[in-house]
Coordinates of C-alpha atoms in Angstrom, one line a residue:
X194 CA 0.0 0.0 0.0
X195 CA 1.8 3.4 -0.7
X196 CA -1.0 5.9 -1.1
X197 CA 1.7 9.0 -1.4
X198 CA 2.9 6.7 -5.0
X199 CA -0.5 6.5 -6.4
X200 CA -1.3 9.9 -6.1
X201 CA 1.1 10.9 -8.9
X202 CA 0.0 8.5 -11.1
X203 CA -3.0 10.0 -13.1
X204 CA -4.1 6.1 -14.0
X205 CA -3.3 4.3 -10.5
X206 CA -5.6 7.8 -9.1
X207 CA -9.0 5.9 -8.5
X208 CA -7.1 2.4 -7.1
X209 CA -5.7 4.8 -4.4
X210 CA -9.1 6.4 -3.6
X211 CA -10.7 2.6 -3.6
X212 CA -7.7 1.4 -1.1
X213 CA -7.9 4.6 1.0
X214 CA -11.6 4.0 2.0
X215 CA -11.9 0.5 2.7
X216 CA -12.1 0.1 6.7
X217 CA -9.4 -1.0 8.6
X218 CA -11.3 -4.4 9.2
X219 CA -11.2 -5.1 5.6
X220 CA -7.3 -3.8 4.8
X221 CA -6.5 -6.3 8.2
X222 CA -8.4 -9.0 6.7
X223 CA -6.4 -8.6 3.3
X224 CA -3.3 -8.6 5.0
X225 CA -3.7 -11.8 7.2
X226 CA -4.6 -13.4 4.0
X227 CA -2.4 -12.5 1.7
X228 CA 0.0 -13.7 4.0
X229 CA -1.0 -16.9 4.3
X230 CA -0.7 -17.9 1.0
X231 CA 3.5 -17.9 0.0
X232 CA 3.7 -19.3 3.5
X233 CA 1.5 -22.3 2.3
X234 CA 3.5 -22.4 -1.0
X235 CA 7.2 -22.8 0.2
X236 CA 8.3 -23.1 3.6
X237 CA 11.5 -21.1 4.2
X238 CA 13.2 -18.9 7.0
X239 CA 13.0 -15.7 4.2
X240 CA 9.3 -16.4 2.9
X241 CA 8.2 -17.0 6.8
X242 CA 10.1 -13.5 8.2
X243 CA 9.0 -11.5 4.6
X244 CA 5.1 -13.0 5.5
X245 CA 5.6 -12.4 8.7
X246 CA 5.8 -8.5 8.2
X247 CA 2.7 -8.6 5.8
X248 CA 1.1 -10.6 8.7
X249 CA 2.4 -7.9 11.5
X250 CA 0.8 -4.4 8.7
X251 CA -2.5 -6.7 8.9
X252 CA -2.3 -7.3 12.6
X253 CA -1.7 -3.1 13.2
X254 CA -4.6 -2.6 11.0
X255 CA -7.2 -5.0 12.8
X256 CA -5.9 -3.4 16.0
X257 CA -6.4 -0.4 14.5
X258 CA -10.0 -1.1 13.3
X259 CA -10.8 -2.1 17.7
X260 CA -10.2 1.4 18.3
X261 CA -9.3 3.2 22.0
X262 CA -11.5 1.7 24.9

């Protein structure tokens, strides 16, 4: 996700508005889930740690979508 590229890009323009106002359930969901799957395709230390941090953005973003209590 890199909302500050997309904005200079006249074509890439309504992608970044779509991405920008899905909740943060949705983006955490995405996350976890495309994580999952190179993890299930080849088990490796790189593919488990590079995962891992797609897994970590979807975890900040489901936390994120709880809110303050």
């Amino acid at each position: 996700e890199a909302p500050c590229c997309f904005n200079y890009v006249e074509a890439a323009r309504p992608i970044a508005r779509f991405a920008e106002n899905r909740p943060y359930l949705h983006k955490a969901i995405f996350y976890g889930v495309l994580s999952i799957i190179p993890i299930a395709m080849c088990i490796s230390i790189s593919t488990i740690f590079g995962a891992g941090l797609i897994l970590a953005t979807g975890v900040l973003y489901g936390l994120m979508s709880l809110g303050r209590k």
